[in-house]
Amino acid sequence: RCSLGEEEFPRRATVTSIARADDVKFYELAGSSGVKALHIRQGTGVSPEDGDRVEVHYYGRLFAKQGWRFDSTYDHKDFFGNPEPYVFTVGVGSIIGGMTSAVRTTKEGGVRRVVIPPSQGYQNTSQGPIPPDYFDRQRLYTTIFNQTRLANGEGDTLGTLIFDIELLK
């Protein structure tokens, strides 16, 4: 128990219940071909299956370019100024494979940070999510698909993505 002025409050966290930085570990998602995840908040709902329409918020960064943020749904506003989630159908191939793997294994309400290797990231310019801003989209593509840097053996870092994903519903 700890004392705060006249009142006493029970101590809720013990030394063993506090997560230390060295206890926090990314793990590879089963069947994801290298996608690594870290739970930020466990969800309490159900995990989506192929064919389910889902809504997510995400914050996407490139591992290259010092973690440059290329897109965030929190920047996409509706008529009332509220952030618009990204909506897609799981398992139809319209989004990058790494995001599909991450969402399939997240419970509704959960938040994860995922590191997506190039093989599960953008393979072409028709895969979502893509930044709506033309200049951000071009910067993303010219970094990931930079032929000179790919020829120099930098492909493993150029297309590595980091997403914070919240499964809304």
PDB file of N, CA, C and O in Angstrom, residues 69-130:
ATOM      1  N   ARG A  69       7.736   8.692 -42.236  1.00  0.00           N
ATOM      2  CA  ARG A  69       6.307   8.362 -42.222  1.00  0.00           C
ATOM      3  C   ARG A  69       5.743   8.693 -43.590  1.00  0.00           C
ATOM      4  O   ARG A  69       5.709   9.845 -43.999  1.00  0.00           O
ATOM      5  N   PHE A  70       5.284   7.654 -44.290  1.00  0.00           N
ATOM      6  CA  PHE A  70       4.762   7.891 -45.629  1.00  0.00           C
ATOM      7  C   PHE A  70       3.246   8.024 -45.663  1.00  0.00           C
ATOM      8  O   PHE A  70       2.691   8.558 -46.610  1.00  0.00           O
ATOM      9  N   ASP A  71       2.572   7.547 -44.619  1.00  0.00           N
ATOM     10  CA  ASP A  71       1.111   7.671 -44.606  1.00  0.00           C
ATOM     11  C   ASP A  71       0.570   7.340 -43.227  1.00  0.00           C
ATOM     12  O   ASP A  71       1.171   6.578 -42.471  1.00  0.00           O
ATOM     13  N   SER A  72      -0.586   7.919 -42.923  1.00  0.00           N
ATOM     14  CA  SER A  72      -1.294   7.623 -41.684  1.00  0.00           C
ATOM     15  C   SER A  72      -2.776   7.890 -41.899  1.00  0.00           C
ATOM     16  O   SER A  72      -3.145   8.945 -42.428  1.00  0.00           O
ATOM     17  N   THR A  73      -3.608   6.967 -41.480  1.00  0.00           N
ATOM     18  CA  THR A  73      -5.053   7.188 -41.605  1.00  0.00           C
ATOM     19  C   THR A  73      -5.516   8.315 -40.698  1.00  0.00           C
ATOM     20  O   THR A  73      -6.570   8.889 -40.935  1.00  0.00           O
ATOM     21  N   TYR A  74      -4.747   8.631 -39.684  1.00  0.00           N
ATOM     22  CA  TYR A  74      -5.127   9.720 -38.789  1.00  0.00           C
ATOM     23  C   TYR A  74      -5.058  11.069 -39.507  1.00  0.00           C
ATOM     24  O   TYR A  74      -5.635  12.037 -39.055  1.00  0.00           O
ATOM     25  N   ASP A  75      -4.347  11.115 -40.640  1.00  0.00           N
ATOM     26  CA  ASP A  75      -4.280  12.326 -41.450  1.00  0.00           C
ATOM     27  C   ASP A  75      -5.417  12.419 -42.466  1.00  0.00           C
ATOM     28  O   ASP A  75      -5.631  13.460 -43.057  1.00  0.00           O
ATOM     29  N   HIS A  76      -6.120  11.309 -42.709  1.00  0.00           N
ATOM     30  CA  HIS A  76      -7.225  11.285 -43.674  1.00  0.00           C
ATOM     31  C   HIS A  76      -8.495  11.653 -42.923  1.00  0.00           C
ATOM     32  O   HIS A  76      -8.978  10.882 -42.112  1.00  0.00           O
ATOM     33  N   LYS A  77      -9.035  12.823 -43.205  1.00  0.00           N
ATOM     34  CA  LYS A  77     -10.191  13.329 -42.444  1.00  0.00           C
ATOM     35  C   LYS A  77     -11.476  13.241 -43.262  1.00  0.00           C
ATOM     36  O   LYS A  77     -11.474  13.441 -44.471  1.00  0.00           O
ATOM     37  N   ASP A  78     -12.584  12.975 -42.560  1.00  0.00           N
ATOM     38  CA  ASP A  78     -13.890  13.005 -43.198  1.00  0.00           C
ATOM     39  C   ASP A  78     -14.426  14.434 -43.188  1.00  0.00           C
ATOM     40  O   ASP A  78     -13.735  15.381 -42.783  1.00  0.00           O
ATOM     41  N   PHE A  79     -15.661  14.602 -43.605  1.00  0.00           N
ATOM     42  CA  PHE A  79     -16.298  15.914 -43.698  1.00  0.00           C
ATOM     43  C   PHE A  79     -16.291  16.655 -42.361  1.00  0.00           C
ATOM     44  O   PHE A  79     -16.204  17.871 -42.310  1.00  0.00           O
ATOM     45  N   PHE A  80     -16.368  15.913 -41.252  1.00  0.00           N
ATOM     46  CA  PHE A  80     -16.443  16.518 -39.920  1.00  0.00           C
ATOM     47  C   PHE A  80     -15.074  16.674 -39.257  1.00  0.00           C
ATOM     48  O   PHE A  80     -14.974  17.100 -38.113  1.00  0.00           O
ATOM     49  N   GLY A  81     -14.017  16.290 -39.963  1.00  0.00           N
ATOM     50  CA  GLY A  81     -12.671  16.417 -39.419  1.00  0.00           C
ATOM     51  C   GLY A  81     -12.208  15.229 -38.601  1.00  0.00           C
ATOM     52  O   GLY A  81     -11.177  15.294 -37.945  1.00  0.00           O
ATOM     53  N   ASN A  82     -12.963  14.131 -38.642  1.00  0.00           N
ATOM     54  CA  ASN A  82     -12.584  12.922 -37.910  1.00  0.00           C
ATOM     55  C   ASN A  82     -11.695  12.040 -38.787  1.00  0.00           C
ATOM     56  O   ASN A  82     -11.905  11.963 -40.002  1.00  0.00           O
ATOM     57  N   PRO A  83     -10.718  11.350 -38.196  1.00  0.00           N
ATOM     58  CA  PRO A  83      -9.869  10.461 -38.993  1.00  0.00           C
ATOM     59  C   PRO A  83     -10.695   9.323 -39.612  1.00  0.00           C
ATOM     60  O   PRO A  83     -11.523   8.720 -38.938  1.00  0.00           O
ATOM     61  N   GLU A  84     -10.453   9.076 -40.889  1.00  0.00           N
ATOM     62  CA  GLU A  84     -11.156   8.007 -41.595  1.00  0.00           C
ATOM     63  C   GLU A  84     -10.313   6.742 -41.588  1.00  0.00           C
ATOM     64  O   GLU A  84      -9.147   6.775 -42.007  1.00  0.00           O
ATOM     65  N   PRO A  85     -10.874   5.628 -41.148  1.00  0.00           N
ATOM     66  CA  PRO A  85     -10.112   4.381 -41.171  1.00  0.00           C
ATOM     67  C   PRO A  85      -9.955   3.858 -42.597  1.00  0.00           C
ATOM     68  O   PRO A  85     -10.682   4.254 -43.504  1.00  0.00           O
ATOM     69  N   TYR A  86      -8.999   2.977 -42.756  1.00  0.00           N
ATOM     70  CA  TYR A  86      -8.775   2.290 -44.025  1.00  0.00           C
ATOM     71  C   TYR A  86      -9.658   1.046 -44.005  1.00  0.00           C
ATOM     72  O   TYR A  86      -9.631   0.267 -43.053  1.00  0.00           O
ATOM     73  N   VAL A  87     -10.455   0.862 -45.047  1.00  0.00           N
ATOM     74  CA  VAL A  87     -11.401  -0.251 -45.122  1.00  0.00           C
ATOM     75  C   VAL A  87     -10.986  -1.164 -46.267  1.00  0.00           C
ATOM     76  O   VAL A  87     -10.721  -0.696 -47.380  1.00  0.00           O
ATOM     77  N   PHE A  88     -10.922  -2.469 -45.985  1.00  0.00           N
ATOM     78  CA  PHE A  88     -10.598  -3.440 -47.032  1.00  0.00           C
ATOM     79  C   PHE A  88     -11.175  -4.798 -46.664  1.00  0.00           C
ATOM     80  O   PHE A  88     -11.609  -5.023 -45.533  1.00  0.00           O
ATOM     81  N   THR A  89     -11.175  -5.698 -47.625  1.00  0.00           N
ATOM     82  CA  THR A  89     -11.641  -7.063 -47.412  1.00  0.00           C
ATOM     83  C   THR A  89     -10.426  -7.963 -47.258  1.00  0.00           C
ATOM     84  O   THR A  89      -9.530  -7.962 -48.127  1.00  0.00           O
ATOM     85  N   VAL A  90     -10.376  -8.730 -46.200  1.00  0.00           N
ATOM     86  CA  VAL A  90      -9.242  -9.596 -45.894  1.00  0.00           C
ATOM     87  C   VAL A  90      -9.185 -10.745 -46.907  1.00  0.00           C
ATOM     88  O   VAL A  90     -10.197 -11.367 -47.219  1.00  0.00           O
ATOM     89  N   GLY A  91      -7.978 -10.990 -47.424  1.00  0.00           N
ATOM     90  CA  GLY A  91      -7.739 -12.159 -48.249  1.00  0.00           C
ATOM     91  C   GLY A  91      -8.022 -12.031 -49.728  1.00  0.00           C
ATOM     92  O   GLY A  91      -7.957 -13.019 -50.442  1.00  0.00           O
ATOM     93  N   VAL A  92      -8.308 -10.825 -50.227  1.00  0.00           N
ATOM     94  CA  VAL A  92      -8.583 -10.690 -51.660  1.00  0.00           C
ATOM     95  C   VAL A  92      -7.370 -10.192 -52.443  1.00  0.00           C
ATOM     96  O   VAL A  92      -7.427 -10.044 -53.652  1.00  0.00           O
ATOM     97  N   GLY A  93      -6.255  -9.908 -51.761  1.00  0.00           N
ATOM     98  CA  GLY A  93      -5.025  -9.525 -52.434  1.00  0.00           C
ATOM     99  C   GLY A  93      -4.908  -8.066 -52.812  1.00  0.00           C
ATOM    100  O   GLY A  93      -4.006  -7.696 -53.548  1.00  0.00           O
ATOM    101  N   SER A  94      -5.781  -7.221 -52.299  1.00  0.00           N
ATOM    102  CA  SER A  94      -5.727  -5.804 -52.659  1.00  0.00           C
ATOM    103  C   SER A  94      -4.747  -5.009 -51.805  1.00  0.00           C
ATOM    104  O   SER A  94      -4.440  -3.866 -52.135  1.00  0.00           O
ATOM    105  N   ILE A  95      -4.269  -5.596 -50.727  1.00  0.00           N
ATOM    106  CA  ILE A  95      -3.306  -4.912 -49.864  1.00  0.00           C
ATOM    107  C   ILE A  95      -2.039  -5.752 -49.754  1.00  0.00           C
ATOM    108  O   ILE A  95      -2.017  -6.920 -50.152  1.00  0.00           O
ATOM    109  N   ILE A  96      -1.004  -5.151 -49.202  1.00  0.00           N
ATOM    110  CA  ILE A  96       0.262  -5.859 -49.064  1.00  0.00           C
ATOM    111  C   ILE A  96       0.098  -7.067 -48.141  1.00  0.00           C
ATOM    112  O   ILE A  96      -0.685  -7.045 -47.196  1.00  0.00           O
ATOM    113  N   GLY A  97       0.820  -8.120 -48.438  1.00  0.00           N
ATOM    114  CA  GLY A  97       0.699  -9.369 -47.698  1.00  0.00           C
ATOM    115  C   GLY A  97       0.988  -9.246 -46.222  1.00  0.00           C
ATOM    116  O   GLY A  97       0.351  -9.891 -45.391  1.00  0.00           O
ATOM    117  N   GLY A  98       1.962  -8.412 -45.860  1.00  0.00           N
ATOM    118  CA  GLY A  98       2.318  -8.247 -44.452  1.00  0.00           C
ATOM    119  C   GLY A  98       1.190  -7.660 -43.630  1.00  0.00           C
ATOM    120  O   GLY A  98       0.986  -8.034 -42.475  1.00  0.00           O
ATOM    121  N   MET A  99       0.429  -6.751 -44.224  1.00  0.00           N
ATOM    122  CA  MET A  99      -0.700  -6.173 -43.492  1.00  0.00           C
ATOM    123  C   MET A  99      -1.813  -7.210 -43.343  1.00  0.00           C
ATOM    124  O   MET A  99      -2.445  -7.292 -42.296  1.00  0.00           O
ATOM    125  N   THR A 100      -2.025  -8.013 -44.376  1.00  0.00           N
ATOM    126  CA  THR A 100      -3.026  -9.084 -44.285  1.00  0.00           C
ATOM    127  C   THR A 100      -2.676 -10.032 -43.145  1.00  0.00           C
ATOM    128  O   THR A 100      -3.531 -10.381 -42.334  1.00  0.00           O
ATOM    129  N   SER A 101      -1.411 -10.460 -43.076  1.00  0.00           N
ATOM    130  CA  SER A 101      -0.972 -11.366 -42.010  1.00  0.00           C
ATOM    131  C   SER A 101      -1.171 -10.752 -40.637  1.00  0.00           C
ATOM    132  O   SER A 101      -1.612 -11.417 -39.701  1.00  0.00           O
ATOM    133  N   ALA A 102      -0.853  -9.475 -40.511  1.00  0.00           N
ATOM    134  CA  ALA A 102      -0.977  -8.798 -39.221  1.00  0.00           C
ATOM    135  C   ALA A 102      -2.435  -8.675 -38.797  1.00  0.00           C
ATOM    136  O   ALA A 102      -2.776  -8.938 -37.642  1.00  0.00           O
ATOM    137  N   VAL A 103      -3.304  -8.299 -39.714  1.00  0.00           N
ATOM    138  CA  VAL A 103      -4.717  -8.093 -39.379  1.00  0.00           C
ATOM    139  C   VAL A 103      -5.410  -9.418 -39.092  1.00  0.00           C
ATOM    140  O   VAL A 103      -6.215  -9.519 -38.170  1.00  0.00           O
ATOM    141  N   ARG A 104      -5.086 -10.459 -39.861  1.00  0.00           N
ATOM    142  CA  ARG A 104      -5.711 -11.779 -39.652  1.00  0.00           C
ATOM    143  C   ARG A 104      -5.495 -12.311 -38.241  1.00  0.00           C
ATOM    144  O   ARG A 104      -6.308 -13.080 -37.752  1.00  0.00           O
ATOM    145  N   THR A 105      -4.393 -11.936 -37.632  1.00  0.00           N
ATOM    146  CA  THR A 105      -4.044 -12.494 -36.328  1.00  0.00           C
ATOM    147  C   THR A 105      -4.210 -11.492 -35.190  1.00  0.00           C
ATOM    148  O   THR A 105      -3.713 -11.708 -34.098  1.00  0.00           O
ATOM    149  N   THR A 106      -4.906 -10.396 -35.469  1.00  0.00           N
ATOM    150  CA  THR A 106      -5.188  -9.392 -34.441  1.00  0.00           C
ATOM    151  C   THR A 106      -6.652  -9.496 -34.046  1.00  0.00           C
ATOM    152  O   THR A 106      -7.510  -9.689 -34.897  1.00  0.00           O
ATOM    153  N   LYS A 107      -6.923  -9.364 -32.776  1.00  0.00           N
ATOM    154  CA  LYS A 107      -8.316  -9.345 -32.319  1.00  0.00           C
ATOM    155  C   LYS A 107      -8.840  -7.919 -32.382  1.00  0.00           C
ATOM    156  O   LYS A 107      -8.089  -6.960 -32.214  1.00  0.00           O
ATOM    157  N   GLU A 108     -10.142  -7.806 -32.620  1.00  0.00           N
ATOM    158  CA  GLU A 108     -10.781  -6.498 -32.697  1.00  0.00           C
ATOM    159  C   GLU A 108     -10.439  -5.675 -31.458  1.00  0.00           C
ATOM    160  O   GLU A 108     -10.519  -6.154 -30.338  1.00  0.00           O
ATOM    161  N   GLY A 109     -10.022  -4.430 -31.694  1.00  0.00           N
ATOM    162  CA  GLY A 109      -9.620  -3.545 -30.603  1.00  0.00           C
ATOM    163  C   GLY A 109      -8.133  -3.583 -30.320  1.00  0.00           C
ATOM    164  O   GLY A 109      -7.622  -2.773 -29.552  1.00  0.00           O
ATOM    165  N   GLY A 110      -7.416  -4.511 -30.953  1.00  0.00           N
ATOM    166  CA  GLY A 110      -5.988  -4.648 -30.707  1.00  0.00           C
ATOM    167  C   GLY A 110      -5.152  -3.678 -31.517  1.00  0.00           C
ATOM    168  O   GLY A 110      -5.566  -3.199 -32.575  1.00  0.00           O
ATOM    169  N   VAL A 111      -3.964  -3.391 -30.996  1.00  0.00           N
ATOM    170  CA  VAL A 111      -3.005  -2.529 -31.669  1.00  0.00           C
ATOM    171  C   VAL A 111      -1.680  -3.278 -31.716  1.00  0.00           C
ATOM    172  O   VAL A 111      -1.246  -3.830 -30.708  1.00  0.00           O
ATOM    173  N   ARG A 112      -1.061  -3.281 -32.889  1.00  0.00           N
ATOM    174  CA  ARG A 112       0.224  -3.944 -33.082  1.00  0.00           C
ATOM    175  C   ARG A 112       1.179  -3.064 -33.850  1.00  0.00           C
ATOM    176  O   ARG A 112       0.771  -2.272 -34.685  1.00  0.00           O
ATOM    177  N   ARG A 113       2.449  -3.251 -33.566  1.00  0.00           N
ATOM    178  CA  ARG A 113       3.503  -2.708 -34.433  1.00  0.00           C
ATOM    179  C   ARG A 113       4.033  -3.908 -35.204  1.00  0.00           C
ATOM    180  O   ARG A 113       4.359  -4.933 -34.606  1.00  0.00           O
ATOM    181  N   VAL A 114       4.090  -3.787 -36.521  1.00  0.00           N
ATOM    182  CA  VAL A 114       4.590  -4.874 -37.353  1.00  0.00           C
ATOM    183  C   VAL A 114       5.733  -4.382 -38.231  1.00  0.00           C
ATOM    184  O   VAL A 114       5.722  -3.251 -38.708  1.00  0.00           O
ATOM    185  N   VAL A 115       6.721  -5.250 -38.388  1.00  0.00           N
ATOM    186  CA  VAL A 115       7.835  -5.005 -39.292  1.00  0.00           C
ATOM    187  C   VAL A 115       7.637  -5.960 -40.454  1.00  0.00           C
ATOM    188  O   VAL A 115       7.605  -7.177 -40.273  1.00  0.00           O
ATOM    189  N   ILE A 116       7.472  -5.382 -41.636  1.00  0.00           N
ATOM    190  CA  ILE A 116       7.132  -6.152 -42.828  1.00  0.00           C
ATOM    191  C   ILE A 116       8.331  -6.181 -43.761  1.00  0.00           C
ATOM    192  O   ILE A 116       8.786  -5.115 -44.224  1.00  0.00           O
ATOM    193  N   PRO A 117       8.857  -7.391 -44.056  1.00  0.00           N
ATOM    194  CA  PRO A 117       9.994  -7.470 -44.975  1.00  0.00           C
ATOM    195  C   PRO A 117       9.554  -7.145 -46.407  1.00  0.00           C
ATOM    196  O   PRO A 117       8.362  -7.220 -46.728  1.00  0.00           O
ATOM    197  N   PRO A 118      10.507  -6.792 -47.273  1.00  0.00           N
ATOM    198  CA  PRO A 118      10.156  -6.436 -48.652  1.00  0.00           C
ATOM    199  C   PRO A 118       9.330  -7.497 -49.376  1.00  0.00           C
ATOM    200  O   PRO A 118       8.447  -7.154 -50.164  1.00  0.00           O
ATOM    201  N   SER A 119       9.577  -8.765 -49.092  1.00  0.00           N
ATOM    202  CA  SER A 119       8.834  -9.837 -49.776  1.00  0.00           C
ATOM    203  C   SER A 119       7.354  -9.832 -49.434  1.00  0.00           C
ATOM    204  O   SER A 119       6.537 -10.378 -50.178  1.00  0.00           O
ATOM    205  N   GLN A 120       6.973  -9.221 -48.311  1.00  0.00           N
ATOM    206  CA  GLN A 120       5.576  -9.145 -47.899  1.00  0.00           C
ATOM    207  C   GLN A 120       5.043  -7.716 -47.959  1.00  0.00           C
ATOM    208  O   GLN A 120       3.958  -7.428 -47.492  1.00  0.00           O
ATOM    209  N   GLY A 121       5.847  -6.822 -48.530  1.00  0.00           N
ATOM    210  CA  GLY A 121       5.464  -5.424 -48.657  1.00  0.00           C
ATOM    211  C   GLY A 121       4.982  -5.120 -50.069  1.00  0.00           C
ATOM    212  O   GLY A 121       4.346  -5.951 -50.719  1.00  0.00           O
ATOM    213  N   TYR A 122       5.336  -3.947 -50.545  1.00  0.00           N
ATOM    214  CA  TYR A 122       4.885  -3.506 -51.864  1.00  0.00           C
ATOM    215  C   TYR A 122       5.646  -4.235 -52.962  1.00  0.00           C
ATOM    216  O   TYR A 122       6.851  -4.090 -53.100  1.00  0.00           O
ATOM    217  N   GLN A 123       4.919  -5.014 -53.736  1.00  0.00           N
ATOM    218  CA  GLN A 123       5.498  -5.710 -54.881  1.00  0.00           C
ATOM    219  C   GLN A 123       5.202  -4.958 -56.172  1.00  0.00           C
ATOM    220  O   GLN A 123       5.878  -5.142 -57.167  1.00  0.00           O
ATOM    221  N   ASN A 124       4.169  -4.121 -56.140  1.00  0.00           N
ATOM    222  CA  ASN A 124       3.813  -3.294 -57.294  1.00  0.00           C
ATOM    223  C   ASN A 124       3.025  -2.089 -56.794  1.00  0.00           C
ATOM    224  O   ASN A 124       2.689  -2.008 -55.616  1.00  0.00           O
ATOM    225  N   THR A 125       2.708  -1.173 -57.676  1.00  0.00           N
ATOM    226  CA  THR A 125       2.068   0.075 -57.273  1.00  0.00           C
ATOM    227  C   THR A 125       0.547  -0.024 -57.183  1.00  0.00           C
ATOM    228  O   THR A 125      -0.108   0.972 -56.890  1.00  0.00           O
ATOM    229  N   SER A 126      -0.006  -1.218 -57.396  1.00  0.00           N
ATOM    230  CA  SER A 126      -1.463  -1.345 -57.292  1.00  0.00           C
ATOM    231  C   SER A 126      -1.904  -1.864 -55.926  1.00  0.00           C
ATOM    232  O   SER A 126      -3.089  -1.953 -55.651  1.00  0.00           O
ATOM    233  N   GLN A 127      -0.964  -2.219 -55.069  1.00  0.00           N
ATOM    234  CA  GLN A 127      -1.300  -2.732 -53.747  1.00  0.00           C
ATOM    235  C   GLN A 127      -1.475  -1.589 -52.754  1.00  0.00           C
ATOM    236  O   GLN A 127      -0.714  -0.629 -52.760  1.00  0.00           O
ATOM    237  N   GLY A 128      -2.475  -1.703 -51.906  1.00  0.00           N
ATOM    238  CA  GLY A 128      -2.717  -0.713 -50.867  1.00  0.00           C
ATOM    239  C   GLY A 128      -2.055  -1.143 -49.586  1.00  0.00           C
ATOM    240  O   GLY A 128      -1.573  -2.254 -49.478  1.00  0.00           O
ATOM    241  N   PRO A 129      -2.059  -0.329 -48.597  1.00  0.00           N
ATOM    242  CA  PRO A 129      -2.519   1.054 -48.630  1.00  0.00           C
ATOM    243  C   PRO A 129      -1.482   1.952 -49.295  1.00  0.00           C
ATOM    244  O   PRO A 129      -0.288   1.740 -49.135  1.00  0.00           O
ATOM    245  N   ILE A 130      -1.964   2.920 -50.046  1.00  0.00           N
ATOM    246  CA  ILE A 130      -1.061   3.868 -50.682  1.00  0.00           C
ATOM    247  C   ILE A 130      -1.401   5.275 -50.200  1.00  0.00           C
ATOM    248  O   ILE A 130      -2.564   5.579 -49.961  1.00  0.00           O
TER     249      ILE A 130
END
